[in-house]
């Protein structure tokens, strides 16, 4: 009985509390940098596409909304010929970002992507590709490891050892 | 001619309050939940009422093929008619009353009993198990609470020595009946919540367990009638509380009596909404237990003591 009256009174006191509502179009909410919103494809510091068309993101995507096709450029470097994300199916889980070995695909804090025509939610590579590096600065996949692709010589990567001559006995 | 204006005025006030309550309730609830509520459409979101009403009018009015169509159609109307009829006997001010009946209190009690039919028939005609369960709960709940809803008003009737609402108001010139009839007020208030099946006693609807209870199958303006009927019910109970226990239109004379009446009514509407914001829904058997084992004896006791005092003092 007392507790009922008490809860009525406490609810009444909420008149004097601060409003929690964010009046959205006028006041933008703060979104953390790691917020999982619209997906972008980024470039490395040399302004080359980071994506190497390895299909890992397409494979991990739980709703199969990524579609891409690999192509090989001159010097043998791979890049996606087309890269398509269907945002009407994407659930913004961020798995693609986790799977990507080159930090190419990234989710950014932008959620204002409503459309009147559903077809407009299918983003092609020209919509996805940005000219910057996104959240991870100064990272160039080819500088670290992997085959010589014109970025670095064999065994000259940041975290790479010189190749060992396996036929030599000297240390 | 004068009569016509009073009738139109009462209907206009009742219906516009009931429609406006859609907005008032949402705003007040949001105040108590630290939100802002609808504030986009028009000044303070007031045009939300128009938007909601228009939306209800343009919704598809679907009569389920498996239902009893005639009964299904008239059931929401019964609710509106019984409640609107009761507004006829309530004095909004001196001389501002459609029909100053000398059995006003009985008329109100009778009409609120008739309101049960609307819900029972609606739930029955829907031919849906959730509707039927809701309707059964509603009939049991409303019959239970009607018993001592009437009894709790009898104390006031005995003190004022009349069944007429306007004479009851006149009898409160010396002091409001809330003081001598406090127990009656508490019992009537709780019974009023149960009568209008408002939260926390919205057991016939109980969307957590029964989808929407007796109006699960209703859509469009038929649902709208149940919806507005509920708000009309709140307004009615608040108006009756103001009339029976808080001196009706009596008040300092620098403002017109109608204003005092509406002010008191609105305060109780606010309390109704506050209850919705703060209390959880009890279980069905708890509600029945509360009614029969606590409120009913209190109402009888109140009646007994009032009668004894009136006879022996
Ligand atoms: S965020 Fe999830 S659903 Fe969206 S594209 Fe990436 S893996 Fe697929
Ligand atoms: S975005 Fe990343 S994971 Fe997807 S294909 Fe390109 S490099 Fe592979």
CSV table of C-alpha atoms and ligand atoms in Angstrom, one decimal:
chain,number,residue,atom,x,y,z
A,1,UNK,CA,0.0,0.0,0.0
A,2,UNK,CA,2.7,2.5,1.1
A,3,UNK,CA,4.9,1.3,-1.8
A,4,UNK,CA,2.1,1.9,-4.3
A,5,UNK,CA,1.7,5.5,-3.1
A,6,UNK,CA,5.5,5.9,-3.0
A,7,UNK,CA,5.9,4.8,-6.6
A,8,UNK,CA,3.1,7.1,-7.7
A,9,UNK,CA,4.9,10.0,-5.9
A,10,UNK,CA,8.3,9.1,-7.3
A,11,UNK,CA,6.8,8.9,-10.8
A,12,UNK,CA,5.2,12.3,-10.2
A,13,UNK,CA,8.6,13.8,-9.3
A,14,UNK,CA,9.8,12.9,-12.8
A,15,UNK,CA,8.2,16.1,-13.9
A,16,UNK,CA,11.3,17.9,-12.6
A,17,UNK,CA,13.8,15.5,-14.2
A,18,UNK,CA,15.9,16.3,-17.3
A,19,UNK,CA,14.4,15.2,-20.6
A,20,UNK,CA,16.3,12.4,-22.3
A,21,UNK,CA,14.9,13.0,-25.7
A,22,UNK,CA,17.3,14.1,-28.4
A,23,UNK,CA,15.3,16.1,-31.0
A,24,UNK,CA,16.9,14.3,-33.8
A,25,UNK,CA,16.9,16.3,-37.0
A,26,UNK,CA,17.8,19.6,-35.2
A,27,UNK,CA,20.1,18.0,-32.6
A,28,UNK,CA,22.4,15.3,-34.0
A,29,UNK,CA,23.2,12.5,-31.5
A,30,UNK,CA,26.8,11.8,-30.7
A,31,UNK,CA,27.9,8.6,-32.4
A,32,UNK,CA,31.1,6.9,-31.2
A,33,UNK,CA,33.9,6.6,-33.8
A,34,UNK,CA,33.4,2.8,-33.9
A,35,UNK,CA,29.7,3.2,-34.5
A,36,UNK,CA,28.6,0.6,-37.1
A,37,UNK,CA,26.9,2.6,-39.9
A,38,UNK,CA,27.4,3.1,-43.6
A,39,UNK,CA,30.2,1.0,-45.2
A,40,UNK,CA,33.0,2.6,-47.1
A,41,UNK,CA,35.9,1.3,-49.1
A,42,UNK,CA,39.1,3.1,-48.2
A,43,UNK,CA,42.5,3.8,-49.9
A,44,UNK,CA,46.0,3.3,-48.6
A,45,UNK,CA,48.3,6.3,-47.9
A,46,UNK,CA,49.5,6.2,-51.6
A,47,UNK,CA,45.8,6.6,-52.6
A,48,UNK,CA,45.6,3.2,-54.1
A,49,UNK,CA,42.6,1.0,-53.4
A,50,UNK,CA,43.2,-1.1,-50.4
A,51,UNK,CA,40.8,-3.9,-51.4
A,52,UNK,CA,42.6,-6.8,-52.9
A,53,UNK,CA,39.4,-8.6,-53.9
A,54,UNK,CA,40.0,-11.6,-51.6
A,55,UNK,CA,36.3,-12.3,-51.1
A,56,UNK,CA,36.6,-12.7,-47.4
A,57,UNK,CA,34.0,-10.1,-46.6
A,58,UNK,CA,31.6,-11.6,-49.1
A,59,UNK,CA,32.1,-15.0,-47.5
A,60,UNK,CA,31.7,-13.9,-43.9
A,61,UNK,CA,28.7,-11.7,-44.5
A,62,UNK,CA,25.8,-13.4,-42.7
A,63,UNK,CA,23.1,-12.0,-45.1
A,64,UNK,CA,25.2,-12.3,-48.3
A,65,UNK,CA,24.8,-8.7,-49.3
A,66,UNK,CA,28.3,-8.1,-50.6
A,67,UNK,CA,29.0,-9.0,-54.2
A,68,UNK,CA,32.3,-8.4,-56.0
A,69,UNK,CA,34.4,-9.6,-58.8
A,70,UNK,CA,38.2,-9.7,-58.8
A,71,UNK,CA,40.4,-8.3,-61.6
A,72,UNK,CA,44.2,-8.1,-62.0
A,73,UNK,CA,45.8,-4.8,-62.9
A,74,UNK,CA,49.2,-4.3,-64.5
A,75,UNK,CA,52.0,-5.4,-62.1
A,76,UNK,CA,49.7,-8.2,-61.1
A,77,UNK,CA,47.9,-6.3,-58.4
A,78,UNK,CA,44.4,-7.5,-57.6
A,79,UNK,CA,41.5,-5.1,-57.2
A,80,UNK,CA,37.7,-5.5,-57.4
A,81,UNK,CA,36.3,-5.0,-60.8
A,82,UNK,CA,32.9,-4.2,-59.3
A,83,UNK,CA,32.0,-4.1,-55.6
A,84,UNK,CA,28.4,-4.0,-54.7
A,85,UNK,CA,26.7,-3.8,-51.2
A,86,UNK,CA,23.0,-4.2,-51.0
A,87,UNK,CA,22.2,-2.0,-48.0
A,88,UNK,CA,18.6,-3.1,-47.9
A,89,UNK,CA,19.9,-6.4,-46.6
A,90,UNK,CA,22.9,-5.3,-44.7
A,91,UNK,CA,22.4,-5.7,-40.9
A,92,UNK,CA,25.5,-3.6,-40.0
A,93,UNK,CA,27.0,-6.4,-38.0
A,94,UNK,CA,30.6,-5.3,-38.9
A,95,UNK,CA,31.8,-8.8,-39.7
A,96,UNK,CA,33.1,-7.7,-43.1
A,97,UNK,CA,35.3,-5.1,-41.4
A,98,UNK,CA,36.7,-7.8,-39.0
A,99,UNK,CA,37.3,-10.2,-41.8
A,100,UNK,CA,39.1,-7.8,-44.1
A,101,UNK,CA,42.9,-8.4,-44.1
A,102,UNK,CA,43.7,-5.0,-45.6
A,103,UNK,CA,41.4,-2.7,-43.6
A,104,UNK,CA,39.8,-1.8,-46.9
A,105,UNK,CA,36.2,-2.1,-45.9
A,106,UNK,CA,35.1,0.0,-42.9
A,107,UNK,CA,31.9,0.9,-41.1
A,108,UNK,CA,31.6,4.6,-40.3
A,109,UNK,CA,29.3,6.6,-38.0
A,110,UNK,CA,26.6,7.6,-40.5
A,111,UNK,CA,23.2,6.1,-40.5
A,112,UNK,CA,21.2,8.6,-42.5
A,113,UNK,CA,20.8,6.5,-45.6
A,114,UNK,CA,17.0,6.3,-46.0
A,115,UNK,CA,15.7,6.1,-49.6
A,116,UNK,CA,12.3,6.2,-51.2
A,117,UNK,CA,13.3,3.8,-54.0
A,118,UNK,CA,14.6,0.5,-52.8
A,119,UNK,CA,17.0,0.1,-55.7
A,120,UNK,CA,18.9,3.2,-54.6
A,121,UNK,CA,20.0,1.2,-51.5
A,122,UNK,CA,22.3,-0.9,-53.7
A,123,UNK,CA,25.7,0.9,-53.6
A,124,UNK,CA,28.2,0.3,-56.3
A,125,UNK,CA,32.0,0.7,-56.0
A,126,UNK,CA,31.9,4.4,-57.0
A,127,UNK,CA,29.5,5.1,-54.1
A,128,UNK,CA,31.5,3.1,-51.6
A,129,UNK,CA,35.0,4.1,-52.4
A,130,UNK,CA,36.2,7.2,-50.6
A,131,UNK,CA,39.5,9.0,-51.3
A,132,UNK,CA,40.8,8.8,-47.7
A,133,UNK,CA,42.1,6.2,-45.3
A,134,UNK,CA,39.1,5.9,-43.1
A,135,UNK,CA,39.7,5.0,-39.5
A,136,UNK,CA,43.1,3.4,-39.9
A,137,UNK,CA,45.7,5.9,-40.9
A,138,UNK,CA,49.1,5.1,-42.5
A,139,UNK,CA,48.3,1.4,-43.0
A,140,UNK,CA,49.5,0.0,-46.3
A,141,UNK,CA,48.9,-3.7,-46.6
A,142,UNK,CA,51.7,-4.3,-49.2
A,143,UNK,CA,54.3,-2.5,-47.0
A,144,UNK,CA,53.9,-5.3,-44.4
A,145,UNK,CA,54.0,-8.6,-46.1
A,146,UNK,CA,53.2,-10.4,-49.3
A,147,UNK,CA,54.4,-10.4,-52.8
A,148,UNK,CA,56.4,-7.6,-54.3
A,149,UNK,CA,53.8,-5.4,-56.0
A,150,UNK,CA,55.8,-2.3,-56.8
A,151,UNK,CA,55.3,-0.9,-53.3
A,152,UNK,CA,58.3,-2.7,-51.7
A,153,UNK,CA,60.9,-5.2,-52.8
A,154,UNK,CA,60.9,-8.8,-51.7
A,155,UNK,CA,61.6,-9.1,-48.0
A,156,UNK,CA,61.7,-5.3,-47.4
A,157,UNK,CA,58.4,-5.0,-45.7
A,158,UNK,CA,58.1,-3.4,-42.2
A,159,UNK,CA,57.6,-6.7,-40.4
A,160,UNK,CA,59.4,-8.9,-42.8
A,161,UNK,CA,62.8,-10.7,-42.6
A,162,UNK,CA,65.2,-10.8,-45.6
A,163,UNK,CA,64.6,-14.0,-47.6
A,164,UNK,CA,66.8,-16.9,-46.4
A,165,UNK,CA,69.0,-18.7,-48.9
A,166,UNK,CA,68.1,-22.2,-48.1
A,167,UNK,CA,71.0,-23.7,-50.0
A,168,UNK,CA,73.6,-21.8,-47.9
A,169,UNK,CA,75.0,-23.2,-44.7
A,170,UNK,CA,76.2,-19.8,-43.3
A,171,UNK,CA,74.0,-18.3,-40.6
B,1,UNK,CA,-33.3,27.1,-28.5
B,2,UNK,CA,-31.4,27.5,-25.3
B,3,UNK,CA,-31.7,23.8,-24.7
B,4,UNK,CA,-30.2,23.0,-28.1
B,5,UNK,CA,-27.1,25.1,-27.3
B,6,UNK,CA,-26.6,23.3,-24.0
B,7,UNK,CA,-26.9,19.9,-25.7
B,8,UNK,CA,-24.5,20.9,-28.4
B,9,UNK,CA,-22.1,22.5,-25.9
B,10,UNK,CA,-22.0,19.4,-23.7
B,11,UNK,CA,-21.5,17.0,-26.6
B,12,UNK,CA,-18.8,19.3,-28.0
B,13,UNK,CA,-17.0,19.6,-24.7
B,14,UNK,CA,-17.2,15.9,-24.0
B,15,UNK,CA,-16.0,14.8,-27.5
B,16,UNK,CA,-13.3,17.4,-27.8
B,17,UNK,CA,-11.9,16.6,-24.4
B,18,UNK,CA,-12.0,12.9,-25.3
B,19,UNK,CA,-10.2,13.5,-28.6
B,20,UNK,CA,-7.8,16.0,-27.0
B,21,UNK,CA,-6.9,13.4,-24.3
B,22,UNK,CA,-5.1,11.4,-27.0
B,23,UNK,CA,-2.6,14.2,-27.1
B,24,UNK,CA,-2.8,15.1,-23.3
B,25,UNK,CA,-2.1,11.5,-22.4
B,26,UNK,CA,0.8,11.1,-24.6
B,27,UNK,CA,2.4,14.4,-23.5
B,28,UNK,CA,1.8,13.7,-19.8
B,29,UNK,CA,3.1,10.1,-20.0
B,30,UNK,CA,6.2,11.4,-21.7
B,31,UNK,CA,6.6,14.0,-18.9
B,32,UNK,CA,6.6,11.3,-16.4
B,33,UNK,CA,9.0,9.1,-18.4
B,34,UNK,CA,11.5,11.9,-19.0
B,35,UNK,CA,10.6,12.2,-22.7
B,36,UNK,CA,9.2,15.0,-24.8
B,37,UNK,CA,6.2,13.3,-26.4
B,38,UNK,CA,4.6,14.4,-29.7
B,39,UNK,CA,5.6,18.0,-30.2
B,40,UNK,CA,6.1,18.2,-34.0
B,41,UNK,CA,2.7,18.6,-35.5
B,42,UNK,CA,1.4,22.1,-34.9
B,43,UNK,CA,2.1,24.2,-31.8
B,44,UNK,CA,3.1,21.9,-29.0
B,45,UNK,CA,2.1,19.0,-31.2
B,46,UNK,CA,-1.6,19.9,-30.7
B,47,UNK,CA,-2.4,19.0,-34.3
B,48,UNK,CA,-1.4,15.4,-33.4
B,49,UNK,CA,-5.1,15.0,-32.4
B,50,UNK,CA,-6.2,15.9,-35.9
B,51,UNK,CA,-3.5,13.7,-37.5
B,52,UNK,CA,-4.5,10.7,-35.3
B,53,UNK,CA,-8.2,11.1,-36.0
B,54,UNK,CA,-7.6,11.4,-39.7
B,55,UNK,CA,-5.4,8.3,-39.6
B,56,UNK,CA,-8.1,6.4,-37.8
B,57,UNK,CA,-10.7,7.5,-40.4
B,58,UNK,CA,-8.7,6.4,-43.3
B,59,UNK,CA,-7.7,3.0,-41.9
B,60,UNK,CA,-9.3,0.0,-43.5
B,61,UNK,CA,-12.5,-0.8,-41.7
B,62,UNK,CA,-12.3,-4.6,-41.7
B,63,UNK,CA,-15.1,-6.8,-40.4
B,64,UNK,CA,-13.8,-10.3,-40.0
B,65,UNK,CA,-15.7,-12.8,-42.1
B,66,UNK,CA,-15.9,-15.2,-39.2
B,67,UNK,CA,-17.5,-12.7,-36.9
B,68,UNK,CA,-21.1,-12.1,-36.1
B,69,UNK,CA,-21.3,-9.0,-38.3
B,70,UNK,CA,-24.4,-7.2,-36.9
B,71,UNK,CA,-23.3,-7.5,-33.3
B,72,UNK,CA,-19.7,-6.8,-34.2
B,73,UNK,CA,-20.8,-3.5,-35.8
B,74,UNK,CA,-23.1,-2.2,-33.1
B,75,UNK,CA,-20.9,-3.1,-30.1
B,76,UNK,CA,-18.6,-0.1,-30.2
B,77,UNK,CA,-21.6,2.2,-30.6
B,78,UNK,CA,-23.1,1.0,-27.4
B,79,UNK,CA,-20.1,2.1,-25.4
B,80,UNK,CA,-20.2,5.6,-26.9
B,81,UNK,CA,-23.9,6.0,-26.5
B,82,UNK,CA,-24.0,4.9,-22.8
B,83,UNK,CA,-21.2,7.2,-21.9
B,84,UNK,CA,-22.4,10.2,-23.8
B,85,UNK,CA,-25.9,9.7,-22.4
B,86,UNK,CA,-24.5,9.9,-18.9
B,87,UNK,CA,-22.9,13.3,-19.7
B,88,UNK,CA,-26.5,14.6,-20.0
B,89,UNK,CA,-27.1,14.4,-16.3
B,90,UNK,CA,-23.9,16.0,-15.2
B,91,UNK,CA,-24.0,19.7,-14.3
B,92,UNK,CA,-21.2,21.5,-16.0
B,93,UNK,CA,-22.3,24.7,-14.2
B,94,UNK,CA,-25.4,26.1,-12.6
B,95,UNK,CA,-28.1,25.8,-15.3
B,96,UNK,CA,-25.5,24.2,-17.6
B,97,UNK,CA,-26.9,20.7,-17.6
B,98,UNK,CA,-28.8,19.0,-20.4
B,99,UNK,CA,-31.2,17.1,-18.2
B,100,UNK,CA,-31.2,17.8,-14.5
B,101,UNK,CA,-32.6,14.5,-13.5
B,102,UNK,CA,-33.7,13.8,-9.9
B,103,UNK,CA,-32.2,10.3,-10.2
B,104,UNK,CA,-29.0,11.4,-11.9
B,105,UNK,CA,-26.7,9.1,-9.8
B,106,UNK,CA,-28.8,6.1,-10.5
B,107,UNK,CA,-28.9,7.0,-14.2
B,108,UNK,CA,-25.1,7.1,-14.2
B,109,UNK,CA,-24.8,3.8,-12.4
B,110,UNK,CA,-27.3,2.1,-14.8
B,111,UNK,CA,-25.6,3.4,-17.9
B,112,UNK,CA,-22.2,2.3,-16.7
B,113,UNK,CA,-23.6,-1.2,-16.2
B,114,UNK,CA,-25.0,-1.1,-19.8
B,115,UNK,CA,-21.5,-0.2,-21.0
B,116,UNK,CA,-20.4,-3.8,-20.1
B,117,UNK,CA,-22.6,-5.0,-22.9
B,118,UNK,CA,-20.5,-3.2,-25.5
B,119,UNK,CA,-17.4,-5.0,-24.4
B,120,UNK,CA,-19.0,-8.4,-23.9
B,121,UNK,CA,-20.8,-8.3,-27.2
B,122,UNK,CA,-17.7,-7.0,-29.0
B,123,UNK,CA,-15.5,-9.8,-27.6
B,124,UNK,CA,-18.2,-12.4,-28.3
B,125,UNK,CA,-18.9,-11.3,-31.8
B,126,UNK,CA,-15.3,-11.2,-32.7
B,127,UNK,CA,-15.2,-15.0,-32.6
B,128,UNK,CA,-11.6,-14.9,-31.4
B,129,UNK,CA,-10.4,-16.6,-28.3
B,130,UNK,CA,-8.4,-13.7,-27.1
B,131,UNK,CA,-11.3,-11.4,-27.5
B,132,UNK,CA,-13.6,-13.8,-25.7
B,133,UNK,CA,-11.2,-14.1,-22.7
B,134,UNK,CA,-10.9,-10.3,-22.6
B,135,UNK,CA,-14.6,-9.9,-22.7
B,136,UNK,CA,-15.1,-12.5,-19.9
B,137,UNK,CA,-12.6,-10.8,-17.8
B,138,UNK,CA,-14.2,-7.4,-18.5
B,139,UNK,CA,-17.6,-8.6,-17.5
B,140,UNK,CA,-16.4,-10.2,-14.3
B,141,UNK,CA,-14.3,-7.2,-13.4
B,142,UNK,CA,-16.9,-4.6,-14.2
B,143,UNK,CA,-19.7,-6.4,-12.5
B,144,UNK,CA,-17.6,-6.8,-9.4
B,145,UNK,CA,-16.6,-3.2,-9.2
B,146,UNK,CA,-20.0,-1.9,-10.0
B,147,UNK,CA,-21.3,-3.4,-6.8
B,148,UNK,CA,-19.4,-1.1,-4.5
B,149,UNK,CA,-19.1,1.7,-7.0
B,150,UNK,CA,-22.7,2.2,-6.3
B,151,UNK,CA,-22.3,1.6,-2.6
B,152,UNK,CA,-19.5,4.1,-2.3
B,153,UNK,CA,-21.6,6.8,-3.8
B,154,UNK,CA,-24.5,6.1,-1.4
B,155,UNK,CA,-22.7,7.8,1.5
B,156,UNK,CA,-22.7,11.1,-0.5
B,157,UNK,CA,-26.3,10.5,-1.5
B,158,UNK,CA,-27.3,10.0,2.2
B,159,UNK,CA,-25.5,13.2,3.2
B,160,UNK,CA,-26.9,15.3,0.5
B,161,UNK,CA,-30.3,13.6,0.7
B,162,UNK,CA,-30.8,13.5,-3.0
B,163,UNK,CA,-29.9,11.6,-6.2
B,164,UNK,CA,-29.7,14.7,-8.3
B,165,UNK,CA,-26.2,15.8,-9.3
B,166,UNK,CA,-26.9,19.5,-9.1
B,167,UNK,CA,-28.5,19.2,-5.7
B,168,UNK,CA,-25.5,17.3,-4.5
B,169,UNK,CA,-23.3,20.1,-5.7
B,170,UNK,CA,-25.5,22.6,-3.9
B,171,UNK,CA,-25.2,20.5,-0.8
B,172,UNK,CA,-21.5,21.0,-0.8
B,173,UNK,CA,-21.6,24.7,-0.3
B,174,UNK,CA,-20.7,24.2,3.3
B,175,UNK,CA,-17.8,21.9,2.6
B,176,UNK,CA,-16.7,19.4,0.0
B,177,UNK,CA,-17.8,15.8,0.6
B,178,UNK,CA,-14.2,14.6,0.2
B,179,UNK,CA,-13.6,15.1,4.0
B,180,UNK,CA,-16.5,13.3,5.5
B,181,UNK,CA,-16.6,10.7,2.7
B,182,UNK,CA,-12.9,10.1,2.2
B,183,UNK,CA,-13.3,6.3,2.3
B,184,UNK,CA,-16.1,6.5,-0.2
B,185,UNK,CA,-13.9,8.6,-2.5
B,186,UNK,CA,-11.0,6.1,-2.4
B,187,UNK,CA,-13.3,3.2,-3.1
B,188,UNK,CA,-15.1,5.1,-5.9
B,189,UNK,CA,-11.8,6.1,-7.4
B,190,UNK,CA,-10.5,2.6,-7.6
B,191,UNK,CA,-13.8,1.3,-8.8
B,192,UNK,CA,-13.8,4.0,-11.4
B,193,UNK,CA,-10.4,2.9,-12.8
B,194,UNK,CA,-11.7,-0.7,-13.0
B,195,UNK,CA,-15.0,0.5,-14.5
B,196,UNK,CA,-13.2,2.3,-17.4
B,197,UNK,CA,-10.7,-0.6,-17.5
B,198,UNK,CA,-7.8,1.8,-17.5
B,199,UNK,CA,-4.3,1.0,-16.6
B,200,UNK,CA,-3.3,-0.4,-14.2
B,201,UNK,CA,-6.6,-2.3,-14.3
B,202,UNK,CA,-6.6,-2.9,-18.1
B,203,UNK,CA,-7.0,-6.6,-17.6
B,204,UNK,CA,-9.6,-7.0,-20.3
B,205,UNK,CA,-7.1,-5.6,-22.8
B,206,UNK,CA,-3.8,-6.7,-21.2
B,207,UNK,CA,-1.8,-6.5,-24.4
B,208,UNK,CA,1.0,-8.4,-22.8
B,209,UNK,CA,-1.1,-11.6,-22.6
B,210,UNK,CA,-4.3,-11.0,-24.7
B,211,UNK,CA,-3.0,-9.1,-27.8
B,212,UNK,CA,-5.6,-6.4,-27.3
B,213,UNK,CA,-8.3,-8.3,-25.5
B,214,UNK,CA,-11.8,-7.6,-26.5
B,215,UNK,CA,-10.9,-5.3,-29.4
B,216,UNK,CA,-8.3,-7.5,-31.0
B,217,UNK,CA,-10.3,-7.8,-34.2
B,218,UNK,CA,-11.4,-4.2,-34.4
B,219,UNK,CA,-9.9,-1.8,-36.9
B,220,UNK,CA,-10.5,1.6,-38.3
B,221,UNK,CA,-13.1,3.8,-36.8
B,222,UNK,CA,-14.7,0.9,-34.9
B,223,UNK,CA,-11.5,0.6,-32.9
B,224,UNK,CA,-11.5,4.4,-32.8
B,225,UNK,CA,-14.9,4.3,-31.0
B,226,UNK,CA,-13.5,1.9,-28.3
B,227,UNK,CA,-10.5,4.2,-28.1
B,228,UNK,CA,-12.4,7.4,-27.7
B,229,UNK,CA,-15.0,5.6,-25.5
B,230,UNK,CA,-12.2,4.8,-23.1
B,231,UNK,CA,-11.1,8.5,-23.0
B,232,UNK,CA,-14.8,9.5,-22.6
B,233,UNK,CA,-15.0,7.0,-19.7
B,234,UNK,CA,-12.0,8.7,-18.0
B,235,UNK,CA,-13.5,12.1,-18.5
B,236,UNK,CA,-16.9,10.9,-17.2
B,237,UNK,CA,-15.4,9.3,-14.0
B,238,UNK,CA,-13.3,12.3,-13.4
B,239,UNK,CA,-16.3,14.6,-13.8
B,240,UNK,CA,-18.3,12.5,-11.4
B,241,UNK,CA,-15.5,12.5,-8.8
B,242,UNK,CA,-15.3,16.3,-9.2
B,243,UNK,CA,-19.1,16.6,-8.8
B,244,UNK,CA,-19.7,14.1,-6.0
B,245,UNK,CA,-16.6,14.8,-3.8
B,246,UNK,CA,-15.0,18.1,-4.8
B,247,UNK,CA,-17.9,20.4,-5.1
B,248,UNK,CA,-18.5,20.3,-8.8
B,249,UNK,CA,-18.7,23.8,-10.3
B,250,UNK,CA,-18.4,25.5,-6.9
B,251,UNK,CA,-15.4,27.7,-6.6
B,252,UNK,CA,-14.3,31.3,-6.1
B,253,UNK,CA,-16.5,33.5,-8.2
B,254,UNK,CA,-13.8,35.4,-10.1
B,255,UNK,CA,-13.9,32.7,-12.7
B,256,UNK,CA,-17.0,31.1,-14.3
B,257,UNK,CA,-18.3,27.9,-12.6
B,258,UNK,CA,-17.7,25.9,-15.8
B,259,UNK,CA,-14.0,26.7,-15.5
B,260,UNK,CA,-13.8,25.3,-12.0
B,261,UNK,CA,-15.7,22.2,-13.0
B,262,UNK,CA,-13.3,21.6,-16.0
B,263,UNK,CA,-10.3,22.3,-13.9
B,264,UNK,CA,-11.2,19.7,-11.2
B,265,UNK,CA,-12.1,17.2,-14.0
B,266,UNK,CA,-8.7,17.8,-15.6
B,267,UNK,CA,-6.8,17.3,-12.4
B,268,UNK,CA,-8.4,13.8,-12.0
B,269,UNK,CA,-7.7,13.0,-15.6
B,270,UNK,CA,-4.1,13.8,-14.9
B,271,UNK,CA,-4.2,11.5,-11.9
B,272,UNK,CA,-5.6,8.7,-14.1
B,273,UNK,CA,-2.7,9.2,-16.4
B,274,UNK,CA,-0.2,9.3,-13.6
B,275,UNK,CA,-1.5,6.0,-12.4
B,276,UNK,CA,-0.9,4.6,-15.8
B,277,UNK,CA,2.6,5.9,-15.8
B,278,UNK,CA,3.5,4.5,-12.3
B,279,UNK,CA,1.7,1.2,-11.6
B,280,UNK,CA,2.1,-2.3,-13.0
B,281,UNK,CA,-1.0,-4.3,-14.0
B,282,UNK,CA,-2.1,-6.7,-11.2
B,283,UNK,CA,-2.9,-10.3,-11.8
B,284,UNK,CA,-6.6,-11.1,-12.6
B,285,UNK,CA,-7.3,-13.0,-9.3
B,286,UNK,CA,-5.5,-10.2,-7.3
B,287,UNK,CA,-7.9,-7.7,-8.8
B,288,UNK,CA,-11.0,-9.8,-7.9
B,289,UNK,CA,-9.5,-10.4,-4.4
B,290,UNK,CA,-8.9,-6.7,-3.9
B,291,UNK,CA,-12.5,-6.0,-5.0
B,292,UNK,CA,-14.4,-8.5,-2.9
B,293,UNK,CA,-12.2,-8.8,0.2
B,294,UNK,CA,-11.0,-5.3,0.7
B,295,UNK,CA,-13.0,-2.6,-1.1
B,296,UNK,CA,-16.4,-4.2,-0.7
B,297,UNK,CA,-16.2,-4.4,3.1
B,298,UNK,CA,-14.8,-0.9,3.2
B,299,UNK,CA,-17.7,0.5,1.1
B,300,UNK,CA,-20.2,-1.3,3.4
B,301,UNK,CA,-18.5,-0.1,6.5
B,302,UNK,CA,-18.4,3.5,5.2
B,303,UNK,CA,-22.1,3.2,4.4
B,304,UNK,CA,-22.9,1.8,7.9
B,305,UNK,CA,-20.9,4.5,9.7
B,306,UNK,CA,-22.3,7.3,7.6
B,307,UNK,CA,-25.8,6.0,8.2
B,308,UNK,CA,-25.2,5.7,11.9
B,309,UNK,CA,-23.8,9.2,12.2
B,310,UNK,CA,-26.7,10.7,10.2
B,311,UNK,CA,-29.3,9.0,12.3
B,312,UNK,CA,-27.9,9.4,15.8
B,313,UNK,CA,-26.3,12.9,15.5
C,1,LIG,S1,28.1,-5.3,-42.0
C,1,LIG,FE1,27.6,-7.4,-41.8
C,1,LIG,S2,25.7,-7.6,-43.1
C,1,LIG,FE2,26.7,-5.6,-43.6
C,1,LIG,S3,28.0,-6.1,-45.4
C,1,LIG,FE3,29.3,-6.3,-43.6
C,1,LIG,S4,29.2,-8.5,-43.0
C,1,LIG,FE4,27.4,-8.1,-44.5
C,2,LIG,S1,37.0,-5.5,-48.8
C,2,LIG,FE1,38.6,-6.5,-47.7
C,2,LIG,S2,37.7,-8.6,-47.3
C,2,LIG,FE2,36.5,-7.6,-48.9
C,2,LIG,S3,37.4,-8.4,-50.8
C,2,LIG,FE3,38.3,-6.4,-50.3
C,2,LIG,S4,40.2,-6.9,-49.2
C,2,LIG,FE4,38.9,-8.8,-49.2
